[in-house]
Coordinates of C-alpha atoms in Angstrom, one line a residue:
X1 CA 153.8 -10.2 -43.3
X2 CA 151.3 -11.2 -46.4
X3 CA 150.0 -14.9 -47.0
X4 CA 149.2 -13.9 -50.5
X5 CA 153.2 -13.4 -52.9
X6 CA 152.7 -10.3 -54.6
X7 CA 152.5 -11.2 -58.2
X8 CA 149.3 -12.8 -57.6
X9 CA 148.1 -9.9 -55.2
X10 CA 148.7 -8.2 -58.0
X11 CA 146.7 -10.3 -60.8
X12 CA 143.7 -10.8 -58.1
X13 CA 143.7 -6.8 -57.9
X14 CA 143.3 -6.8 -61.3
X15 CA 140.3 -8.7 -61.5
X16 CA 138.7 -7.0 -58.8
X17 CA 135.7 -6.0 -60.5
X18 CA 135.3 -9.2 -62.3
X19 CA 135.3 -11.5 -59.2
X20 CA 133.0 -9.3 -57.8
X21 CA 130.2 -10.0 -60.5
X22 CA 131.0 -13.1 -60.6
X23 CA 130.6 -13.4 -56.4
X24 CA 127.0 -11.5 -57.8
X25 CA 126.4 -13.4 -59.6
X26 CA 126.2 -16.9 -57.6
X27 CA 125.4 -15.6 -54.7
X28 CA 122.0 -14.3 -57.1
X29 CA 121.3 -17.7 -58.1
X30 CA 121.7 -19.4 -55.6
X31 CA 119.0 -17.3 -53.6
X32 CA 116.7 -17.4 -57.7
X33 CA 117.0 -21.6 -56.9
X34 CA 117.4 -22.4 -53.3
X35 CA 114.7 -19.4 -52.1
X36 CA 110.9 -18.1 -52.6
X37 CA 109.3 -14.6 -53.1
X38 CA 110.7 -11.7 -52.3
X39 CA 114.3 -13.4 -52.0
X40 CA 113.9 -15.1 -55.4
X41 CA 113.1 -12.0 -57.4
X42 CA 116.4 -10.2 -55.4
X43 CA 118.1 -13.4 -56.7
X44 CA 116.7 -13.1 -60.4
X45 CA 118.1 -9.2 -60.0
X46 CA 121.1 -9.7 -58.9
X47 CA 122.1 -12.5 -61.3
X48 CA 121.5 -9.4 -63.8
X49 CA 123.5 -7.0 -61.5
X50 CA 126.2 -9.5 -61.5
X51 CA 126.2 -10.1 -65.7
X52 CA 126.2 -6.1 -66.0
X53 CA 128.9 -5.6 -63.4
X54 CA 131.3 -8.8 -64.8
X55 CA 131.3 -6.4 -68.7
X56 CA 131.5 -3.3 -67.4
X57 CA 134.5 -4.8 -65.2
X58 CA 136.0 -6.9 -68.2
X59 CA 136.2 -3.5 -69.9
X60 CA 137.7 -2.3 -67.1
X61 CA 140.7 -5.0 -67.2
X62 CA 141.5 -3.8 -70.7
X63 CA 141.1 -0.3 -69.7
X64 CA 144.5 -0.8 -67.2
X65 CA 147.9 -0.5 -68.5
X66 CA 150.0 -1.0 -65.5
X67 CA 151.1 1.8 -62.9
X68 CA 154.2 3.6 -61.9
X69 CA 154.3 6.1 -65.4
X70 CA 155.4 9.5 -65.0
X71 CA 153.5 11.9 -63.7
X72 CA 149.9 11.7 -61.6
X73 CA 145.6 12.4 -63.1
X74 CA 143.3 13.2 -60.6
X75 CA 140.2 14.0 -61.8
X76 CA 137.5 15.9 -60.0
X77 CA 134.2 17.7 -60.0
X78 CA 134.2 17.5 -64.1
X79 CA 138.0 18.6 -64.2
X80 CA 140.8 16.6 -65.6
X81 CA 144.2 17.4 -64.5
X82 CA 147.6 16.1 -65.0
X83 CA 150.8 16.6 -62.8
X84 CA 153.9 15.7 -65.0
X85 CA 157.6 15.7 -64.1
X86 CA 157.8 18.2 -67.5
X87 CA 154.3 19.3 -68.0
X88 CA 150.7 19.2 -67.2
X89 CA 147.5 21.2 -67.2
X90 CA 144.2 20.9 -66.9
X91 CA 140.6 20.4 -68.8
X92 CA 136.9 20.8 -67.6
X93 CA 135.0 17.5 -69.2
X94 CA 132.1 19.7 -70.3
X95 CA 134.4 21.7 -72.6
X96 CA 136.7 19.1 -74.3
X97 CA 136.4 18.6 -78.1
X98 CA 138.4 15.9 -79.0
X99 CA 140.4 12.9 -77.6
X100 CA 142.8 11.0 -79.2
X101 CA 145.3 8.4 -78.7
X102 CA 149.2 9.0 -79.7
X103 CA 151.3 5.9 -80.2
X104 CA 153.8 7.3 -81.2
X105 CA 154.9 8.7 -77.4
X106 CA 156.6 6.1 -75.0
X107 CA 154.1 5.9 -73.4
X108 CA 151.5 6.1 -75.0
X109 CA 149.7 9.7 -74.2
X110 CA 145.9 9.9 -73.9
X111 CA 145.6 13.8 -76.1
X112 CA 142.7 16.3 -74.0
X113 CA 142.3 18.4 -76.3
X114 CA 139.6 22.2 -75.2
X115 CA 139.1 25.2 -77.5
X116 CA 141.7 28.3 -75.9
X117 CA 144.2 26.0 -74.2
X118 CA 147.4 23.6 -75.3
X119 CA 146.3 20.1 -75.8
X120 CA 146.9 18.4 -72.7
X121 CA 149.1 14.7 -73.4
X122 CA 148.6 12.0 -70.3
X123 CA 150.4 8.9 -70.2
X124 CA 147.9 5.9 -70.5
X125 CA 150.3 4.5 -67.3
X126 CA 150.4 7.8 -64.7
X127 CA 149.2 7.1 -61.2
X128 CA 145.8 7.0 -61.3
X129 CA 144.8 7.2 -64.6
X130 CA 141.6 4.5 -63.9
X131 CA 139.6 7.6 -62.8
X132 CA 139.7 8.7 -66.8
X133 CA 137.8 5.3 -67.8
X134 CA 134.6 6.8 -66.2
X135 CA 135.4 10.0 -67.6
X136 CA 135.8 8.3 -71.4
X137 CA 132.8 6.8 -71.5
X138 CA 130.6 9.8 -69.8
X139 CA 131.8 11.1 -73.1
X140 CA 128.8 11.8 -75.8
X141 CA 128.6 9.2 -78.5
X142 CA 131.8 7.5 -77.4
X143 CA 132.3 4.1 -78.8
X144 CA 134.2 2.0 -75.4
X145 CA 134.6 -1.2 -77.3
X146 CA 136.7 0.9 -80.4
X147 CA 138.1 3.2 -77.3
X148 CA 139.8 -0.6 -75.5
X149 CA 140.7 -2.2 -79.4
X150 CA 142.8 1.1 -80.0
X151 CA 144.3 1.1 -76.8
X152 CA 145.3 -2.7 -77.2
X153 CA 146.9 -1.7 -80.9
X154 CA 149.9 -1.2 -81.4
X155 CA 152.4 0.7 -84.3
X156 CA 153.4 4.2 -84.6
X157 CA 149.8 6.0 -85.4
X158 CA 147.2 8.5 -83.5
X159 CA 144.0 8.2 -84.0
X160 CA 140.5 10.1 -82.2
X161 CA 138.8 8.2 -80.6
X162 CA 136.3 10.9 -79.8
X163 CA 135.2 14.2 -80.9
X164 CA 132.6 16.7 -79.9
X165 CA 129.6 16.4 -82.8
X166 CA 129.1 20.7 -82.7
X167 CA 132.9 21.2 -83.2
X168 CA 133.7 20.2 -87.0
X169 CA 132.4 23.1 -89.4
X170 CA 129.2 21.9 -91.0
X171 CA 130.6 21.9 -94.4
X172 CA 133.9 19.5 -92.9
X173 CA 130.5 17.0 -91.5
X174 CA 130.6 13.7 -93.4
X175 CA 127.1 12.7 -91.9

């Protein structure tokens, strides 16, 4: 028997990182202002860590698209695997050439391209999709805020979120 309604539990679960960061921040403030010496220094460190964790928590919250989408995503030792009802595949993150977001599909899909492999399309709400945030954030040069903004946009379009710098021939580069 649960004392929290399922809708409230779901909302709290969505905000879990932000709530934990707020608790960390408040505990740090308490230690920083009510103690002296090493405990006060630890309190200020906890305040700074809480602020950073809150920013990351808000980004993760914006990345979440609900659940119940088709298929399952699994990230293991630098490899993204998707097992869907109609298709699937795997991409090595070290070999990833391009990451795109396709809003023309319902639900929208992440498109992961690796040379010599077919493009891997992963629904944004597939089971286990939250692990993709850390993988995408670790891509060199990826702008997380741009990715999150594109994820919020609506309309039938496809946009390249990230592309490996050395994947284009020299004559096609703008910079």
